[in-house]
Tab-separated table of C-alpha atoms and ligand atoms in Angstrom:
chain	number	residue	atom	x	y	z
A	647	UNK	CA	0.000	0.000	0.000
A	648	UNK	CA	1.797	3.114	-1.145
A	649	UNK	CA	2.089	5.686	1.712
A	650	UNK	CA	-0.815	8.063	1.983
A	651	UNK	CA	-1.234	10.624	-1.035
A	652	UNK	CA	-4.165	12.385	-1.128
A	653	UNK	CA	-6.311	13.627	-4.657
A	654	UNK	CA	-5.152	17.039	-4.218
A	655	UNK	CA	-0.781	16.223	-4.016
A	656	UNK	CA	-0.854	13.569	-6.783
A	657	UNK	CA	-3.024	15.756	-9.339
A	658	UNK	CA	-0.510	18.396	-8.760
A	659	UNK	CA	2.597	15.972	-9.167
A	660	UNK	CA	1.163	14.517	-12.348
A	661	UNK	CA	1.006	18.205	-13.327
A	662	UNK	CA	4.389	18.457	-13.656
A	663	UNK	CA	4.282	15.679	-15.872
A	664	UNK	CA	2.518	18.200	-18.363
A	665	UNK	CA	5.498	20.954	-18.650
A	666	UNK	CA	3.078	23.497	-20.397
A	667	UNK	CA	0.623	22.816	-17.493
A	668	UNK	CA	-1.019	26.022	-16.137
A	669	UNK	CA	-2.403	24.257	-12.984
A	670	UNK	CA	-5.970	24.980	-14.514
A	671	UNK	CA	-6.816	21.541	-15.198
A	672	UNK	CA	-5.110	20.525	-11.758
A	673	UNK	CA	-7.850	23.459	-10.174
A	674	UNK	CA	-10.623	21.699	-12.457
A	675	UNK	CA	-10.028	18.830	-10.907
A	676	UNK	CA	-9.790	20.155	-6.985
A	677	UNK	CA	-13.523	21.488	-8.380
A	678	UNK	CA	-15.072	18.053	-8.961
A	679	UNK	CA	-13.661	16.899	-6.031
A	680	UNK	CA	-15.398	19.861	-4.207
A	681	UNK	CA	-18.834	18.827	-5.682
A	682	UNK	CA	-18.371	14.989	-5.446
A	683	UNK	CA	-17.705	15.259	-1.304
A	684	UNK	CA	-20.942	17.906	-0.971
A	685	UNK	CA	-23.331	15.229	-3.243
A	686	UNK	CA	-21.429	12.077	-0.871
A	687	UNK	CA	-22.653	13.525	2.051
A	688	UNK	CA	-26.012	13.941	1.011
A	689	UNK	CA	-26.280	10.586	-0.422
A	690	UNK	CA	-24.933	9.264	2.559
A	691	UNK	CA	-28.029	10.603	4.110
A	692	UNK	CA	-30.527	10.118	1.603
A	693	UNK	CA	-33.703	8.500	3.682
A	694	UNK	CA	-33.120	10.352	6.673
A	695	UNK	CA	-33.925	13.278	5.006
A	696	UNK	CA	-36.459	14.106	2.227
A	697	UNK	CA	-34.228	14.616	-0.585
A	698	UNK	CA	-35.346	11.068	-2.005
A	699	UNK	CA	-37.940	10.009	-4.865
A	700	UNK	CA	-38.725	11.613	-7.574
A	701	UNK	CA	-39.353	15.237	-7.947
A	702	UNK	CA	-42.391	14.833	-10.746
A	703	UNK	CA	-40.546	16.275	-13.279
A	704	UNK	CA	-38.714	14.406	-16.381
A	705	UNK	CA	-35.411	15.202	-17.805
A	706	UNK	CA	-34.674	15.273	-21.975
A	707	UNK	CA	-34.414	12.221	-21.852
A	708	UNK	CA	-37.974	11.461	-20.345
A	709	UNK	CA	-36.760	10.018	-17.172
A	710	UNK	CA	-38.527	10.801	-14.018
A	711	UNK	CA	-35.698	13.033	-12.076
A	712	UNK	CA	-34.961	12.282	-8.882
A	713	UNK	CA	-34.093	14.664	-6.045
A	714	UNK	CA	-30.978	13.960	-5.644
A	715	UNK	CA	-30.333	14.218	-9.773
A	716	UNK	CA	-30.660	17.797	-9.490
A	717	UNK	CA	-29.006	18.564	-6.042
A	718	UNK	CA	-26.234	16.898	-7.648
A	719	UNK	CA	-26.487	18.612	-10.900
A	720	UNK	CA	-26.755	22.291	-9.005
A	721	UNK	CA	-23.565	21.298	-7.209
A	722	UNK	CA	-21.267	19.763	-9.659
A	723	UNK	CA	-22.277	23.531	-11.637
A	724	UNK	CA	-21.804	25.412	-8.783
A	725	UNK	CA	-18.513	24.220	-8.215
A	726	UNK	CA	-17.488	24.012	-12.069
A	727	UNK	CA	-18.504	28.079	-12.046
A	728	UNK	CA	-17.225	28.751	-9.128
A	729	UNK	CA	-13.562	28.928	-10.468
A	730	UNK	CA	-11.723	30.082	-13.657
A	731	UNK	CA	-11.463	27.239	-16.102
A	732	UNK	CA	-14.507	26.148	-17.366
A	733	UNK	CA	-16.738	28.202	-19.583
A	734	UNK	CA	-19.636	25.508	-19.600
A	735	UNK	CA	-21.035	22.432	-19.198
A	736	UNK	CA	-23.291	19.967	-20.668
A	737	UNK	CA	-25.430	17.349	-18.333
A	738	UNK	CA	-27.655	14.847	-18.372
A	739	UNK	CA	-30.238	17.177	-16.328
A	740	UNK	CA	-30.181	20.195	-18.624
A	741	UNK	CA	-31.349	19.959	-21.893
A	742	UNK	CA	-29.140	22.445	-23.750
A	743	UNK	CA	-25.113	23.745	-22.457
A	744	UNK	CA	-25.141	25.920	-19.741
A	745	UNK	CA	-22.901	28.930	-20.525
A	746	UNK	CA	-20.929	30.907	-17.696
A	747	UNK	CA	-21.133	33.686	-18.059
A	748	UNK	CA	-18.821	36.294	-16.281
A	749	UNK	CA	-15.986	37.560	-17.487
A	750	UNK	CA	-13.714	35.239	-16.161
A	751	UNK	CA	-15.600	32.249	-17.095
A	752	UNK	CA	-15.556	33.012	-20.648
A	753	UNK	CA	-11.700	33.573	-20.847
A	754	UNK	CA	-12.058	30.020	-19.169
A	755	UNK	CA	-10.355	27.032	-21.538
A	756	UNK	CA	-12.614	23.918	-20.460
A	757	UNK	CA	-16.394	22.764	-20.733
A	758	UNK	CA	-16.946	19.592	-18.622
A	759	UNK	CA	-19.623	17.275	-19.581
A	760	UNK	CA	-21.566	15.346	-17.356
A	761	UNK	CA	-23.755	12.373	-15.737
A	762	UNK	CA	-24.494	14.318	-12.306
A	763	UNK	CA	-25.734	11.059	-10.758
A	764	UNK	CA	-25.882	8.146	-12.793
A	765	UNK	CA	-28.257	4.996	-11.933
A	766	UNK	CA	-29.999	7.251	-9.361
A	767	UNK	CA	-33.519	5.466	-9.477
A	768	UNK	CA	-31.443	3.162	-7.563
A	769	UNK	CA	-31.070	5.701	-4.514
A	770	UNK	CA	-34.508	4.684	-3.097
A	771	UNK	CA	-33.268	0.662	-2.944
A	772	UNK	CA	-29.718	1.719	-1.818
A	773	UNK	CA	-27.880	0.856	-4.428
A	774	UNK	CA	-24.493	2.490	-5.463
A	775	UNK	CA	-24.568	5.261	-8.050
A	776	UNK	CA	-22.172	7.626	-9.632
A	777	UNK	CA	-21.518	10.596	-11.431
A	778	UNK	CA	-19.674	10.447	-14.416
A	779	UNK	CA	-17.705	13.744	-15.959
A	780	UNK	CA	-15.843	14.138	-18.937
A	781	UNK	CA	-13.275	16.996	-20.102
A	782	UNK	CA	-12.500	18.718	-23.143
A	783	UNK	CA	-10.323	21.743	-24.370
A	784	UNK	CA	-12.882	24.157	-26.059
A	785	UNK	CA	-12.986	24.801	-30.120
A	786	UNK	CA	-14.543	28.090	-29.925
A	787	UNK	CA	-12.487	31.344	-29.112
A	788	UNK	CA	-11.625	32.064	-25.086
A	789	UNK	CA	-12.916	35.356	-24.142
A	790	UNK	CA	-16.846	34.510	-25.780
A	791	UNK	CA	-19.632	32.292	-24.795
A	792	UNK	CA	-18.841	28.400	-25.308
A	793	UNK	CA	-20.967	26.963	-28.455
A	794	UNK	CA	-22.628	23.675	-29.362
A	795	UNK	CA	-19.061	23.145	-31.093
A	796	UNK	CA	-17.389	22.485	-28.246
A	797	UNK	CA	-19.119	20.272	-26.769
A	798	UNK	CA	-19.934	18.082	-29.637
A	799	UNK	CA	-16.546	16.582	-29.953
A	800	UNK	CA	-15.073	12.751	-30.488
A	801	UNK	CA	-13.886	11.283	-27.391
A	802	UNK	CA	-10.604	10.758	-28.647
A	803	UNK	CA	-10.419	14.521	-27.857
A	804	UNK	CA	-11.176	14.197	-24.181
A	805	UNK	CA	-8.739	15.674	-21.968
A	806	UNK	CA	-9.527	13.996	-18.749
A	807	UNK	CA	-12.447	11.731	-18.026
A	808	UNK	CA	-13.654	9.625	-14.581
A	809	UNK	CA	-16.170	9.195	-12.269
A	810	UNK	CA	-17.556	9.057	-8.725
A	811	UNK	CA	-18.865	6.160	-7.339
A	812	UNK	CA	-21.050	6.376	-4.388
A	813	UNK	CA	-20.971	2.579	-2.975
A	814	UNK	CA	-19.932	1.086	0.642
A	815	UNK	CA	-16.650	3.134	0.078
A	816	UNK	CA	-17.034	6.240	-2.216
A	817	UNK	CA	-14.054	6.768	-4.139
A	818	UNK	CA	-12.906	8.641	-7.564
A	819	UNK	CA	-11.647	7.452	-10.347
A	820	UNK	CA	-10.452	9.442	-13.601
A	821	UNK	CA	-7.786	9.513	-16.185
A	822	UNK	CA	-5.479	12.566	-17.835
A	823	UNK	CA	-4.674	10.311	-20.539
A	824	UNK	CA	-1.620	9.179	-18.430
A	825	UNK	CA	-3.402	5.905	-16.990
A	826	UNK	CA	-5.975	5.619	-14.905
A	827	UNK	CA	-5.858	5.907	-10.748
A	828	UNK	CA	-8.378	5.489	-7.957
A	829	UNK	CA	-8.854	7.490	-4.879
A	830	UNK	CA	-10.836	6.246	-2.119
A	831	UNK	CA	-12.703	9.201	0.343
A	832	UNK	CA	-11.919	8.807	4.198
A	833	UNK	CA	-14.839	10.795	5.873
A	834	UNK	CA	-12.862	11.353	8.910
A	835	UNK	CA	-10.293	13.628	7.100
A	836	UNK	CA	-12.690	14.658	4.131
A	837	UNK	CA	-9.846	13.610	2.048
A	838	UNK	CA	-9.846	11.282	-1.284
A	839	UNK	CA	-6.434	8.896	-0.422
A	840	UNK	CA	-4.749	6.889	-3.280
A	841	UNK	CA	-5.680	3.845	-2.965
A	842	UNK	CA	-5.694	2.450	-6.798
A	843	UNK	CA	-2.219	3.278	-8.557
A	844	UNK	CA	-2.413	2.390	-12.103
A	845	UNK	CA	-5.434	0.672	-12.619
A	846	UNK	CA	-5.647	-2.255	-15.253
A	847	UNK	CA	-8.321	-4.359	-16.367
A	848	UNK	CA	-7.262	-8.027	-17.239
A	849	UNK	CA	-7.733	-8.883	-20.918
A	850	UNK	CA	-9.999	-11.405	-19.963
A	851	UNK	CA	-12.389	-11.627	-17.196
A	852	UNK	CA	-15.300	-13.764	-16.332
A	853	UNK	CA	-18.312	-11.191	-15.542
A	854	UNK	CA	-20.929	-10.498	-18.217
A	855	UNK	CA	-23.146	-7.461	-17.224
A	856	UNK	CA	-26.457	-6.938	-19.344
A	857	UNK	CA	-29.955	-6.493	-18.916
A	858	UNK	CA	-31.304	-10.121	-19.755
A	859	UNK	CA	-34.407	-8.733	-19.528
A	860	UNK	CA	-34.656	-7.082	-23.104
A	861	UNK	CA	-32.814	-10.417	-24.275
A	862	UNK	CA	-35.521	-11.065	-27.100
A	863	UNK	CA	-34.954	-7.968	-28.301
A	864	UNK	CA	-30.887	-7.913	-28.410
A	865	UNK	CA	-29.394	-8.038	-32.155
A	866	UNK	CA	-28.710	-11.983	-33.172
A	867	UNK	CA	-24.901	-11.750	-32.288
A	868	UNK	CA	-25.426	-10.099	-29.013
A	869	UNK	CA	-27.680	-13.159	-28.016
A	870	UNK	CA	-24.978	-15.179	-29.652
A	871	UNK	CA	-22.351	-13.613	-27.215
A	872	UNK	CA	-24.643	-14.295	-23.978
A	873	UNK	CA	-25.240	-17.700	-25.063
A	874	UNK	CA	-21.183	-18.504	-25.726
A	875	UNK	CA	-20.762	-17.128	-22.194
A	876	UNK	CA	-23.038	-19.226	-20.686
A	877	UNK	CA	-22.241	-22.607	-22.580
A	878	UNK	CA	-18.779	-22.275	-22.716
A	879	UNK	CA	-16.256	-22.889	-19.562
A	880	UNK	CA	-12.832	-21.325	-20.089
A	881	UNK	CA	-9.695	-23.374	-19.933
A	882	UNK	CA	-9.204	-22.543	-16.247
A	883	UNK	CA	-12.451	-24.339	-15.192
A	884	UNK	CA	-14.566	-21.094	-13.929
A	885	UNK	CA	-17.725	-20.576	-15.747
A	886	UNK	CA	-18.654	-17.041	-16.432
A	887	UNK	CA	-21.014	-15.082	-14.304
A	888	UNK	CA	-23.477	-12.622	-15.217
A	889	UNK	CA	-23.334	-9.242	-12.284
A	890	UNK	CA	-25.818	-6.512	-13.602
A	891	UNK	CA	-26.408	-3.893	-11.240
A	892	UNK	CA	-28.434	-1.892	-12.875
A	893	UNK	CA	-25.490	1.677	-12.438
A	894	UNK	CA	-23.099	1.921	-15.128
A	895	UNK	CA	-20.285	3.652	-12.466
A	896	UNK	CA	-20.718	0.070	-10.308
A	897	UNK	CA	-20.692	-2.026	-13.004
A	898	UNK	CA	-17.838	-0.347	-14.585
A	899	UNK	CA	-16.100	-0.037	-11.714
A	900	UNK	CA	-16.423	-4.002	-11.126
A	901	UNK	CA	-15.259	-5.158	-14.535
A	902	UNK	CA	-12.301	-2.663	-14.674
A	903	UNK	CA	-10.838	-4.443	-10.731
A	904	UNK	CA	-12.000	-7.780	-11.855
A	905	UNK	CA	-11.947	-7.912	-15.679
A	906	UNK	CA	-15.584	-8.277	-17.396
A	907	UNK	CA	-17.951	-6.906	-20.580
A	908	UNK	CA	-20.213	-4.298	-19.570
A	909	UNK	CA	-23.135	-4.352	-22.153
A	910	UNK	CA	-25.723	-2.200	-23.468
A	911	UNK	CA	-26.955	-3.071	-27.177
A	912	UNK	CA	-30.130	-1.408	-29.118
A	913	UNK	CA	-33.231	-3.059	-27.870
A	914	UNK	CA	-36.601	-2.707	-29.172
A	915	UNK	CA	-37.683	0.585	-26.756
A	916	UNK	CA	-33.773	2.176	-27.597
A	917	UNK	CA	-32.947	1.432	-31.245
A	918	UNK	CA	-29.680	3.023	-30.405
A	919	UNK	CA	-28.667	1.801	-27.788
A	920	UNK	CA	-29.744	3.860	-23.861
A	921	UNK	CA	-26.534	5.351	-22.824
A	922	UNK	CA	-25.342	8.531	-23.843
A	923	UNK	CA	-22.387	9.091	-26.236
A	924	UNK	CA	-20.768	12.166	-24.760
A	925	UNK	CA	-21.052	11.882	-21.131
A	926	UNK	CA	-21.829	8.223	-20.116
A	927	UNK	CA	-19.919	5.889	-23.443
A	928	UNK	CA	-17.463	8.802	-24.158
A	929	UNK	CA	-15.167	9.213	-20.116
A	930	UNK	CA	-16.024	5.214	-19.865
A	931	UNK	CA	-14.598	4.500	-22.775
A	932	UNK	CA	-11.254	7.038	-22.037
A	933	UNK	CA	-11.118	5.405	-18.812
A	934	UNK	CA	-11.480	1.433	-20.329
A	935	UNK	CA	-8.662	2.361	-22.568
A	936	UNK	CA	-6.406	3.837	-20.747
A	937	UNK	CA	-6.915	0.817	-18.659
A	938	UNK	CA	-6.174	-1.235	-21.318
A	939	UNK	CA	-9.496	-2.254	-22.001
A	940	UNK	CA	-11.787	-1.186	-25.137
A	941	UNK	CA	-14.949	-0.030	-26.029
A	942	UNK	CA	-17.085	0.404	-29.278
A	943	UNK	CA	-20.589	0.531	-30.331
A	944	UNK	CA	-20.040	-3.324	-30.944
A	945	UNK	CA	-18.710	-2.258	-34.910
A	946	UNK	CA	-16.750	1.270	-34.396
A	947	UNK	CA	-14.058	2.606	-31.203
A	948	UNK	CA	-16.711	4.898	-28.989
A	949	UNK	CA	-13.949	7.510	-29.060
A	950	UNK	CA	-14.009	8.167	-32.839
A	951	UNK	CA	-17.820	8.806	-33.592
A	952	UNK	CA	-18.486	12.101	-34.167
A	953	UNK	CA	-20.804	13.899	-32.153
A	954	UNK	CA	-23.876	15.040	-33.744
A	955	UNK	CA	-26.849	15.860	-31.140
A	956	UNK	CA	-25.518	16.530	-27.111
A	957	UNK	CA	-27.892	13.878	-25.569
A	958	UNK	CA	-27.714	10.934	-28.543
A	959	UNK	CA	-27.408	7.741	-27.725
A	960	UNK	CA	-25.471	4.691	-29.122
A	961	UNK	CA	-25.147	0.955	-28.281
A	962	UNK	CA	-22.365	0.784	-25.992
A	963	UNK	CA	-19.621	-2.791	-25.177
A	964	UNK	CA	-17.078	-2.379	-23.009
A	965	UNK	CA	-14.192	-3.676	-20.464
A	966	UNK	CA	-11.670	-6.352	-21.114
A	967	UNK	CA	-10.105	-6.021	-24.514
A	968	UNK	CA	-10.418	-9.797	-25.308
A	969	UNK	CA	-14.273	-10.073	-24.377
A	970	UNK	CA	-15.163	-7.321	-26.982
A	971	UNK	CA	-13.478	-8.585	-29.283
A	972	UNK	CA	-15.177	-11.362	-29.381
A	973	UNK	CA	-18.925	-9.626	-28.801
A	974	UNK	CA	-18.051	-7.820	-32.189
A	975	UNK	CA	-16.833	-11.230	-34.088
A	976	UNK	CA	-20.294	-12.483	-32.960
A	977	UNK	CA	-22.121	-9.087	-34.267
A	978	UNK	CA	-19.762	-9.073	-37.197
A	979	UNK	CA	-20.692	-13.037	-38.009
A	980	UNK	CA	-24.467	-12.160	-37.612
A	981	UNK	CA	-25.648	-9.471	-39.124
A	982	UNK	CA	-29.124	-8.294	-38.768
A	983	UNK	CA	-31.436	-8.937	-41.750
B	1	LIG	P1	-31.802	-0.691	-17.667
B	1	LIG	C1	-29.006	4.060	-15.403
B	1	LIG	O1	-30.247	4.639	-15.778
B	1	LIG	C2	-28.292	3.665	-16.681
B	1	LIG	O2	-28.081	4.789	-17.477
B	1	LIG	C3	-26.985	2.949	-16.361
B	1	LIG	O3	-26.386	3.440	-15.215
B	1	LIG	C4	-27.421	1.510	-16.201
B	1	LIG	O4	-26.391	0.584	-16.512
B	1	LIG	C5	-28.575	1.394	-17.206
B	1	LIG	O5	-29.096	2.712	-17.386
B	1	LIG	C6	-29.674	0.505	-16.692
B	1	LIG	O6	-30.664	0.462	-17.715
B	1	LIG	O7	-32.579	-0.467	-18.926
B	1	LIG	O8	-31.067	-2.014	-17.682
B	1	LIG	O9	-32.570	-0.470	-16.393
């Protein structure tokens, strides 16, 4: 166990890893870490207080929103505005960017895009969610209001990427594009500690997670895949398993420690898939890769499809290089009619 580092020193050791660094991205950072110990707390609390359910209201997306969606989404904003660096964001919550707009905001060089609390309709049952950012240089000049431009950009452009995931620990993950590292929160200091140095995820793992549920309605290779997992035991002995939480962060989380396929193909009521490109498939996939894992919409690399609307969705595989690989040799092999 390496000796204690917290968030705050190894973000601004890496930094000098990045000679031209300015520290902004470093103070981006120290932001999000801000926001994700406020929305812990309250989590941490949900069902004591009444800041659970739903609020009656649905988001673009035509989910019901929760409570705690929007306390989280007002405080990973408030803490994104709060200092110089990012000009905007886009989130799951709001159905166009949000624009900052003082002065010093707009001379800002970032717009962060976001999940403010992914898998939340699992607050009620107590189940771990997450919030899921993703960060990119902006296109448009600094000094004026961000536009759609720069927020609409291929992951491969993504300048940092991770997320939080509230669970029996909480603890934050995220990437710079220099490998990927975990932090684990100790409430007694209020302090994310290293605790993850380097994550991998094996090229192979066991776990298949996907909603079995919509099986009839998965593509003909997808139901391929699931039936290859389940009828075929690996050279070591141990049959695969099938862990499907139902929260993208926790699932992810699990096959990137453990090694696994995290899957999400087009069913019948999403014909492209449910999860968002740009701030759910998008940091997952920058984070699976730099873990030396993979991810694609089961034919192309999630990191090279261009952008075209800010909440689309596509079909989304992803985790252990090897188990991908051979999801898209089963879509590849048989193709719909
Ligand atoms: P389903 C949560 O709403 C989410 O976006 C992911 O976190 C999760 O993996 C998925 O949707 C669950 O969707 O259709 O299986 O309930």
């Amino acid at each position: 166990m390496s000796g204690l580092r917290t968030l705050g020193e190894f973000v601004v050791e890496k930094q000098a890893d990045f000679p031209h660094a300015s520290g902004d991205l470093s103070s981006l950072l120290a932001s999000i870490r801000l926001a994700a110990k406020i929305v812990n707390r309250e989590i941490n609390k949900a069902g004591l207080v009444d800041i659970t359910g739903a609020v009656g209201t649905e988001n673009v997306q035509g989910e019901a929103q929760q409570k705690l969606d929007l306390y989280a989404n007002e405080k990973f904003k408030a803490a994104l505005e709060a200092r110089d660096q990012v000009c905007g964001v886009a989130s799951e919550e709001e159905d166009e960017t949000v624009s900052f707009d003082r002065d010093k905001n707009q001379h800002a060089k970032y717009v962060v895009l976001m999940d403010p609390l992914d898998g939340s309709s699992n607050i009620d049952v107590n189940v771990s969610v997450g919030t899921i950012f993703s960060i990119y240089r902006r296109v448009s000049p600094v000094g004026t209001p961000p536009t759609l431009e720069d927020f609409l950009q291929p992951g491969h452009k993504q300048v940092a990427a991770g997320y939080v995931i509230y669970g029996s620990s909480t603890m934050l993950v995220y990437t710079t594009g220099a490998g990927v590292n975990g932090f684990t929160y100790d409430p007694s200091l209020g302090t994310f500690c290293l605790s993850h140095e380097n994550m991998m995820i094996p090229d192979v793992g066991k776990i298949y997670s996907i909603n079995e549920g919509n099986y009839i309605r998965f593509p003909k290779g997808v139901k391929k895949y699931i039936k290859y997992c389940q009828e075929n035991v690996p050279e070591d002995g141990r049959p695969y398993t099938s862990r499907y939480i139902g929260s993208l962060v926790s699932d992810f989380h699990r096959n990137l420690l453990k090694g696994g396929i995290y899957m999400y193909p087009s069913t019948q009521s999403h014909p492209d898939g449910k999860l968002r490109l740009l701030y759910e498939c998008n940091p997952m996939a920058f984070l699976a890769e730099q873990a030396g894992g993979t991810a694609s919409d089961g034919k192309r690399r999630i990191m090279d499809i261009d952008p075209k609307e800010l909440h689309e969705r596509v079909p989304f595989f992803c985790g252990s290089k090897e188990m991908v690989a051979k999801v898209e040799q089963f879509i590849a092999e048989n193709p719909e009619d």
